[in-house]
């Protein structure tokens, strides 16, 4: 069984106000061409098809075009909803689309019901685990404490139970949208931390032949059987070092995995440059970045005049300008944003308590804060899904 593993299309998203719909259309064309030329048996898309719950019409039209082109090839497609998607909207018409070979898995209760595809060696069961918001699915999965690990573990119990009831030799693929321990995040993923714990161990997925992950935007191999495809296009400058790609996966008769990384077309490279304005304008080593999308961090002790206008004379595609004067970390003028960098909501709240009271929260108070953040996250998910 040969299939393409991709995810995190984020149709409708922009990059620092630059529209990406044309580049996203180019990727769809590349995906369809690759599926045809490499003679794949299936395409799997592991969530975040859209960038938001109510996508713009142009993004919906591009999605529709992608499904028609894949269906015309006769290539079955298995797709799950991610944390950016509205599961209910994406799942509309799933029954009818399934007849055309487009299998949308957006209902958490169907985690243990696979899409069965066959090759010369028998069946391959594709299990779609859509993004599981712990506070919303805890009752459906019968877990006491809503957390990513507990709900994914419960979903995988259903997968393993179904697989155990199938004929010996049935191979298995799981699609999941999650933050798995060992993965490297970037700045462009929406935080899915609940109670301060977003990641789940890869061992949660034990017992299946391949796990096609989505959510993190960098292509990554956690184990030979557990991989992120990453997003096909960059969506933040933290992805400047990424090689945008998708996986071409072959499952042999015994379930052994062979994976080949295939590059995706990217409209323009990314570059992050740092230094004083005069250095950035004169350094010959930066010539290679002159046609890239650029994020420039200026370290001048005093903000220079007209920095963006001057930068774009050399780097016409400069999209982001950051001021970060070289100062010691304890300098009182260090920016608030810099002091908060890398800290999650829970840590910021606990620091605030310590600042105003002189002592941090005790364990009971930490629990109250965590439960409050969980409740807000669950409420946002409900309201977004109802829009």
Short mmCIF file of C-alpha atoms in Angstrom, two decimals:
data_model
loop_
_atom_site.label_atom_id
_atom_site.label_comp_id
_atom_site.label_asym_id
_atom_site.label_seq_id
_atom_site.Cartn_x
_atom_site.Cartn_y
_atom_site.Cartn_z
CA UNK A 1 0.00 0.00 0.00
CA UNK A 2 1.48 3.33 -1.07
CA UNK A 3 0.07 6.61 0.23
CA UNK A 4 0.93 10.28 0.58
CA UNK A 5 0.92 11.73 4.10
CA UNK A 6 0.28 15.46 4.32
CA UNK A 7 -1.37 17.85 6.78
CA UNK A 8 -1.84 21.45 7.91
CA UNK A 9 -2.84 22.99 4.60
CA UNK A 10 -4.39 25.99 6.42
CA UNK A 11 -6.31 27.03 3.32
CA UNK A 12 -7.16 30.72 3.49
CA UNK A 13 -4.21 31.71 5.68
CA UNK A 14 -1.92 34.64 4.89
CA UNK A 15 1.77 35.08 5.66
CA UNK A 16 2.36 38.47 7.28
CA UNK A 17 -0.48 39.94 5.19
CA UNK A 18 0.76 38.29 1.99
CA UNK A 19 -2.04 36.19 0.51
CA UNK A 20 -1.04 32.53 0.15
CA UNK A 21 -4.01 31.24 -1.83
CA UNK A 22 -2.02 31.10 -5.07
CA UNK A 23 0.79 29.18 -3.39
CA UNK A 24 -1.77 26.87 -1.79
CA UNK A 25 -3.28 26.20 -5.21
CA UNK A 26 0.20 25.40 -6.53
CA UNK A 27 0.63 22.90 -3.70
CA UNK A 28 -2.70 21.23 -4.51
CA UNK A 29 -1.58 20.89 -8.13
CA UNK A 30 1.73 19.41 -6.96
CA UNK A 31 -0.11 16.97 -4.68
CA UNK A 32 -2.38 15.76 -7.48
CA UNK A 33 0.52 15.45 -9.93
CA UNK A 34 2.58 13.51 -7.39
CA UNK A 35 -0.34 11.19 -6.61
CA UNK A 36 -0.67 10.40 -10.30
CA UNK A 37 3.02 10.10 -11.17
CA UNK A 38 3.96 8.04 -8.10
CA UNK A 39 0.86 5.85 -8.49
CA UNK A 40 -0.30 6.16 -4.91
CA UNK A 41 -3.15 4.12 -3.50
CA UNK A 42 -4.36 6.82 -1.10
CA UNK A 43 -3.81 10.33 0.23
CA UNK A 44 -4.09 11.09 3.94
CA UNK A 45 -4.55 14.60 5.34
CA UNK A 46 -4.04 14.85 9.09
CA UNK A 47 -6.03 17.93 9.99
CA UNK A 48 -6.08 21.72 9.74
CA UNK A 49 -7.43 21.69 6.22
CA UNK A 50 -8.62 25.25 6.77
CA UNK A 51 -7.05 28.00 8.85
CA UNK A 52 -10.21 28.90 10.71
CA UNK A 53 -13.63 27.51 11.53
CA UNK A 54 -15.40 29.74 9.00
CA UNK A 55 -13.02 29.91 6.04
CA UNK A 56 -13.28 32.45 3.21
CA UNK A 57 -15.15 31.39 0.09
CA UNK A 58 -11.96 31.25 -2.01
CA UNK A 59 -10.47 28.71 0.41
CA UNK A 60 -13.62 26.56 0.26
CA UNK A 61 -13.50 26.67 -3.53
CA UNK A 62 -9.86 25.55 -3.52
CA UNK A 63 -10.71 22.69 -1.17
CA UNK A 64 -13.57 21.67 -3.44
CA UNK A 65 -11.24 21.74 -6.45
CA UNK A 66 -8.70 19.56 -4.62
CA UNK A 67 -11.33 16.93 -3.77
CA UNK A 68 -12.65 16.84 -7.33
CA UNK A 69 -9.18 16.41 -8.79
CA UNK A 70 -8.30 13.60 -6.38
CA UNK A 71 -11.64 11.89 -6.99
CA UNK A 72 -11.12 12.16 -10.77
CA UNK A 73 -7.79 10.35 -10.32
CA UNK A 74 -9.59 7.56 -8.48
CA UNK A 75 -7.29 8.03 -5.49
CA UNK A 76 -9.07 7.50 -2.14
CA UNK A 77 -8.49 10.33 0.33
CA UNK A 78 -8.77 10.03 4.11
CA UNK A 79 -8.98 13.33 5.97
CA UNK A 80 -9.51 14.42 9.58
CA UNK A 81 -10.37 17.77 11.15
CA UNK A 82 -7.72 19.66 13.12
CA UNK A 83 -7.91 22.23 15.88
CA UNK A 84 -8.26 25.07 13.34
CA UNK A 85 -11.17 23.38 11.52
CA UNK A 86 -14.82 23.33 12.45
CA UNK A 87 -15.34 19.59 12.66
CA UNK A 88 -19.08 19.91 12.06
CA UNK A 89 -18.67 22.12 8.99
CA UNK A 90 -15.89 20.03 7.49
CA UNK A 91 -17.95 16.89 8.02
CA UNK A 92 -21.03 18.13 6.18
CA UNK A 93 -21.76 15.77 3.29
CA UNK A 94 -19.23 13.18 4.50
CA UNK A 95 -21.55 10.30 3.61
CA UNK A 96 -21.99 11.43 0.03
CA UNK A 97 -18.30 12.27 -0.38
CA UNK A 98 -17.39 8.81 0.86
CA UNK A 99 -19.10 7.33 -2.19
CA UNK A 100 -16.61 9.28 -4.33
CA UNK A 101 -13.67 7.98 -2.31
CA UNK A 102 -13.25 11.10 -0.15
CA UNK A 103 -13.46 9.93 3.45
CA UNK A 104 -13.90 12.72 6.03
CA UNK A 105 -13.43 11.71 9.66
CA UNK A 106 -14.59 14.52 11.95
CA UNK A 107 -16.73 12.70 14.56
CA UNK A 108 -14.76 11.57 17.65
CA UNK A 109 -17.23 8.73 18.26
CA UNK A 110 -16.16 7.11 14.98
CA UNK A 111 -12.48 6.75 15.97
CA UNK A 112 -12.75 2.96 16.01
CA UNK A 113 -14.44 2.70 12.60
CA UNK A 114 -11.80 2.58 9.86
CA UNK A 115 -11.76 3.28 6.16
CA UNK A 116 -10.81 -0.08 4.64
CA UNK A 117 -8.63 -0.02 1.53
CA UNK A 118 -7.15 -3.12 -0.09
CA UNK A 119 -4.08 -4.07 -2.08
CA UNK A 120 -2.63 -7.35 -3.29
CA UNK A 121 -1.77 -8.32 0.30
CA UNK A 122 -5.16 -7.66 1.90
CA UNK A 123 -6.80 -4.87 3.85
CA UNK A 124 -5.29 -1.72 5.32
CA UNK A 125 -7.45 -0.07 7.98
CA UNK A 126 -7.17 3.74 8.08
CA UNK A 127 -8.40 5.11 11.43
CA UNK A 128 -9.15 8.84 11.57
CA UNK A 129 -8.76 10.50 14.98
CA UNK A 130 -9.90 14.12 14.54
CA UNK A 131 -8.54 16.74 16.92
CA UNK A 132 -9.92 15.82 20.35
CA UNK A 133 -10.56 18.81 22.62
CA UNK A 134 -10.27 17.08 26.03
CA UNK A 135 -12.94 19.07 27.88
CA UNK A 136 -15.48 18.42 25.10
CA UNK A 137 -14.95 14.66 24.59
CA UNK A 138 -14.23 13.52 28.17
CA UNK A 139 -17.76 12.13 28.64
CA UNK A 140 -17.85 10.43 25.24
CA UNK A 141 -14.60 8.62 26.05
CA UNK A 142 -15.35 8.06 29.74
CA UNK A 143 -12.23 9.71 31.13
CA UNK A 144 -12.17 11.28 34.60
CA UNK A 145 -9.62 14.01 33.98
CA UNK A 146 -9.74 15.79 30.62
CA UNK A 147 -6.23 15.80 29.15
CA UNK A 148 -4.78 15.15 25.72
CA UNK A 149 -3.09 11.94 26.79
CA UNK A 150 -6.20 10.44 28.42
CA UNK A 151 -8.58 11.13 25.54
CA UNK A 152 -6.10 9.99 22.88
CA UNK A 153 -5.39 6.85 24.90
CA UNK A 154 -9.13 6.14 25.06
CA UNK A 155 -9.48 6.70 21.31
CA UNK A 156 -6.56 4.37 20.62
CA UNK A 157 -8.14 1.71 22.85
CA UNK A 158 -11.07 1.74 20.44
CA UNK A 159 -8.71 1.50 17.48
CA UNK A 160 -6.86 -1.48 18.95
CA UNK A 161 -10.13 -3.22 19.89
CA UNK A 162 -11.44 -2.90 16.34
CA UNK A 163 -8.13 -4.00 14.84
CA UNK A 164 -8.00 -7.07 17.10
CA UNK A 165 -11.35 -8.21 15.74
CA UNK A 166 -10.18 -8.07 12.14
CA UNK A 167 -8.46 -10.87 10.21
CA UNK A 168 -4.83 -11.55 11.09
CA UNK A 169 -2.49 -9.59 8.88
CA UNK A 170 -4.73 -6.54 8.57
CA UNK A 171 -2.38 -3.56 8.43
CA UNK A 172 -3.23 -0.27 10.10
CA UNK A 173 -2.70 3.48 9.70
CA UNK A 174 -3.83 6.08 12.24
CA UNK A 175 -4.35 9.75 11.38
CA UNK A 176 -4.12 12.06 14.43
CA UNK A 177 -3.86 15.77 15.10
CA UNK A 178 -1.87 16.25 18.30
CA UNK A 179 1.34 17.46 19.92
CA UNK A 180 3.39 14.32 20.48
CA UNK A 181 6.35 14.37 22.87
CA UNK A 182 9.61 14.86 21.01
CA UNK A 183 8.09 17.03 18.30
CA UNK A 184 9.52 20.50 17.69
CA UNK A 185 6.90 23.27 17.52
CA UNK A 186 7.07 26.56 15.65
CA UNK A 187 5.39 29.93 16.23
CA UNK A 188 2.56 29.32 13.76
CA UNK A 189 0.67 26.54 15.53
CA UNK A 190 -2.24 27.48 17.76
CA UNK A 191 -1.55 26.47 21.36
CA UNK A 192 -3.55 23.40 22.41
CA UNK A 193 -2.18 23.17 25.97
CA UNK A 194 -4.75 22.15 28.55
CA UNK A 195 -3.78 22.29 32.20
CA UNK A 196 -0.28 23.19 31.07
CA UNK A 197 0.19 19.81 29.34
CA UNK A 198 -0.17 19.73 25.57
CA UNK A 199 2.03 16.80 24.59
CA UNK A 200 1.29 13.09 24.59
CA UNK A 201 3.86 10.26 24.48
CA UNK A 202 4.35 8.43 21.20
CA UNK A 203 3.66 5.19 23.08
CA UNK A 204 -0.04 6.13 23.09
CA UNK A 205 -0.07 4.96 19.45
CA UNK A 206 1.53 1.55 20.04
CA UNK A 207 0.00 -1.34 18.15
CA UNK A 208 -0.46 0.16 14.68
CA UNK A 209 1.80 0.11 11.64
CA UNK A 210 1.95 3.84 10.84
CA UNK A 211 0.84 7.06 12.54
CA UNK A 212 0.29 10.04 10.22
CA UNK A 213 0.48 13.08 12.48
CA UNK A 214 -0.65 16.65 11.95
CA UNK A 215 -0.46 19.88 14.00
CA UNK A 216 3.26 20.67 14.12
CA UNK A 217 4.44 22.53 11.02
CA UNK A 218 7.89 20.99 10.73
CA UNK A 219 8.36 17.64 8.97
CA UNK A 220 9.62 15.26 11.67
CA UNK A 221 10.31 11.58 12.30
CA UNK A 222 9.62 10.64 15.92
CA UNK A 223 10.03 6.92 15.19
CA UNK A 224 10.05 4.98 11.93
CA UNK A 225 6.30 4.51 12.38
CA UNK A 226 5.33 7.88 13.88
CA UNK A 227 5.86 10.96 11.69
CA UNK A 228 4.73 14.53 11.13
CA UNK A 229 4.44 15.64 7.52
CA UNK A 230 4.52 19.32 8.53
CA UNK A 231 2.72 22.09 6.68
CA UNK A 232 3.35 22.29 2.92
CA UNK A 233 3.96 26.05 3.15
CA UNK A 234 5.58 28.31 5.76
CA UNK A 235 3.26 30.30 8.02
CA UNK A 236 5.74 32.03 10.36
CA UNK A 237 9.38 33.10 10.27
CA UNK A 238 10.12 30.46 12.91
CA UNK A 239 9.85 28.04 9.96
CA UNK A 240 12.78 29.64 8.12
CA UNK A 241 14.86 26.52 8.61
CA UNK A 242 12.13 24.10 7.54
CA UNK A 243 12.25 22.00 4.41
CA UNK A 244 8.59 21.85 3.35
CA UNK A 245 7.62 18.37 2.25
CA UNK A 246 5.28 15.42 2.53
CA UNK A 247 5.87 11.72 3.08
CA UNK A 248 5.48 9.01 0.45
CA UNK A 249 4.88 5.90 2.55
CA UNK A 250 4.98 2.26 1.47
CA UNK A 251 3.54 -0.48 3.71
CA UNK A 252 4.67 -3.94 2.68
CA UNK A 253 2.75 -7.16 3.27
CA UNK A 254 4.03 -7.41 6.85
CA UNK A 255 3.42 -3.77 7.74
CA UNK A 256 7.05 -2.67 7.44
CA UNK A 257 7.31 1.05 6.69
CA UNK A 258 9.46 2.66 4.00
CA UNK A 259 9.09 6.45 3.78
CA UNK A 260 10.47 8.90 1.21
CA UNK A 261 10.42 12.64 1.80
CA UNK A 262 9.11 14.64 -1.17
CA UNK A 263 9.66 18.39 -1.39
CA UNK A 264 6.76 20.82 -1.82
CA UNK A 265 6.94 23.95 -3.99
CA UNK A 266 7.51 27.07 -1.88
CA UNK A 267 6.94 30.50 -3.49
CA UNK A 268 9.85 32.26 -1.80
CA UNK A 269 12.52 31.32 0.80
CA UNK A 270 12.42 32.81 4.30
CA UNK A 271 15.28 34.65 5.98
CA UNK A 272 15.78 36.03 9.47
CA UNK A 273 18.50 38.66 9.66
CA UNK A 274 19.77 40.45 12.74
CA UNK A 275 22.10 43.41 13.35
CA UNK A 276 22.25 47.15 13.24
CA UNK A 277 20.53 48.78 10.30
CA UNK A 278 23.82 49.87 8.73
CA UNK A 279 25.20 46.34 9.04
CA UNK A 280 22.14 44.80 7.37
CA UNK A 281 22.33 47.29 4.51
CA UNK A 282 26.06 46.73 3.86
CA UNK A 283 26.89 43.10 4.76
CA UNK A 284 27.77 41.23 1.52
CA UNK A 285 26.98 37.90 3.20
CA UNK A 286 23.29 38.84 3.13
CA UNK A 287 23.13 39.16 -0.65
CA UNK A 288 21.63 35.66 -0.86
CA UNK A 289 18.57 36.89 1.07
CA UNK A 290 17.71 39.81 -1.19
CA UNK A 291 14.85 37.94 -2.93
CA UNK A 292 13.61 36.18 0.21
CA UNK A 293 10.77 37.08 2.54
CA UNK A 294 12.70 38.76 5.33
CA UNK A 295 12.23 39.29 9.04
CA UNK A 296 14.76 41.90 10.16
CA UNK A 297 15.68 42.35 13.82
CA UNK A 298 17.41 45.66 14.47
CA UNK A 299 19.82 45.83 17.39
CA UNK A 300 20.57 49.58 17.20
CA UNK A 301 20.58 51.10 20.70
CA UNK A 302 18.40 53.94 19.35
CA UNK A 303 15.66 53.30 16.80
CA UNK A 304 16.93 54.56 13.42
CA UNK A 305 14.90 56.77 11.10
CA UNK A 306 12.78 55.19 8.35
CA UNK A 307 14.12 51.65 8.91
CA UNK A 308 11.53 49.81 6.81
CA UNK A 309 11.90 52.10 3.82
CA UNK A 310 15.67 51.76 3.91
CA UNK A 311 15.57 47.99 4.36
CA UNK A 312 13.21 47.44 1.45
CA UNK A 313 15.66 49.18 -0.86
CA UNK A 314 17.94 46.17 -0.42
CA UNK A 315 15.39 43.54 0.67
CA UNK A 316 12.20 44.40 -1.24
CA UNK A 317 10.25 41.54 0.35
CA UNK A 318 10.84 42.55 3.97
CA UNK A 319 7.64 41.63 5.82
CA UNK A 320 8.50 41.96 9.51
CA UNK A 321 10.57 44.42 11.48
CA UNK A 322 11.57 43.76 15.09
CA UNK A 323 13.43 46.13 17.41
CA UNK A 324 15.62 44.37 19.95
CA UNK A 325 18.42 46.64 21.18
CA UNK A 326 21.39 44.77 22.58
CA UNK A 327 20.90 45.15 26.34
CA UNK A 328 21.54 42.89 29.34
CA UNK A 329 18.53 40.74 30.35
CA UNK A 330 18.12 42.61 33.65
CA UNK A 331 17.96 46.02 31.96
CA UNK A 332 14.68 47.69 33.06
CA UNK A 333 14.07 48.79 29.46
CA UNK A 334 13.89 45.21 28.15
CA UNK A 335 10.50 44.89 26.46
CA UNK A 336 7.51 43.24 28.10
CA UNK A 337 7.17 40.91 25.10
CA UNK A 338 10.76 39.78 25.47
CA UNK A 339 10.25 39.04 29.18
CA UNK A 340 7.20 36.90 28.37
CA UNK A 341 8.74 35.01 25.43
CA UNK A 342 8.38 31.25 25.78
CA UNK A 343 5.95 31.38 28.72
CA UNK A 344 2.46 29.90 28.54
CA UNK A 345 -0.75 31.37 29.97
CA UNK A 346 -0.51 29.39 33.20
CA UNK A 347 3.07 30.52 33.87
CA UNK A 348 2.21 34.16 33.15
CA UNK A 349 -0.75 34.03 35.52
CA UNK A 350 1.34 32.42 38.27
CA UNK A 351 4.04 35.07 37.79
CA UNK A 352 1.41 37.78 38.13
CA UNK A 353 0.17 36.31 41.40
CA UNK A 354 3.75 36.24 42.70
CA UNK A 355 4.31 39.85 41.57
CA UNK A 356 1.26 41.32 43.30
CA UNK A 357 1.31 39.14 46.41
CA UNK A 358 4.99 38.50 46.98
CA UNK A 359 4.57 34.71 46.78
CA UNK A 360 3.43 32.36 44.04
CA UNK A 361 0.20 30.35 44.12
CA UNK A 362 -0.05 27.23 46.26
CA UNK A 363 -1.07 23.86 44.73
CA UNK A 364 -4.79 24.49 45.28
CA UNK A 365 -4.55 27.89 43.60
CA UNK A 366 -2.60 26.43 40.68
CA UNK A 367 -5.45 23.97 40.18
CA UNK A 368 -7.99 26.81 40.21
CA UNK A 369 -5.98 28.68 37.55
CA UNK A 370 -5.60 25.56 35.42
CA UNK A 371 -9.32 24.77 35.63
CA UNK A 372 -10.14 28.36 34.66
CA UNK A 373 -7.95 28.18 31.55
CA UNK A 374 -9.46 24.80 30.65
CA UNK A 375 -12.98 26.20 30.97
CA UNK A 376 -12.18 29.19 28.77
CA UNK A 377 -10.60 26.93 26.13
CA UNK A 378 -13.60 24.60 26.10
CA UNK A 379 -16.02 27.55 25.86
CA UNK A 380 -14.07 29.00 22.93
CA UNK A 381 -14.15 25.63 21.16
CA UNK A 382 -17.92 25.34 21.63
CA UNK A 383 -18.58 28.91 20.42
CA UNK A 384 -16.27 28.52 17.40
CA UNK A 385 -17.91 25.25 16.40
CA UNK A 386 -21.36 26.85 16.64
CA UNK A 387 -20.53 29.82 14.41
#
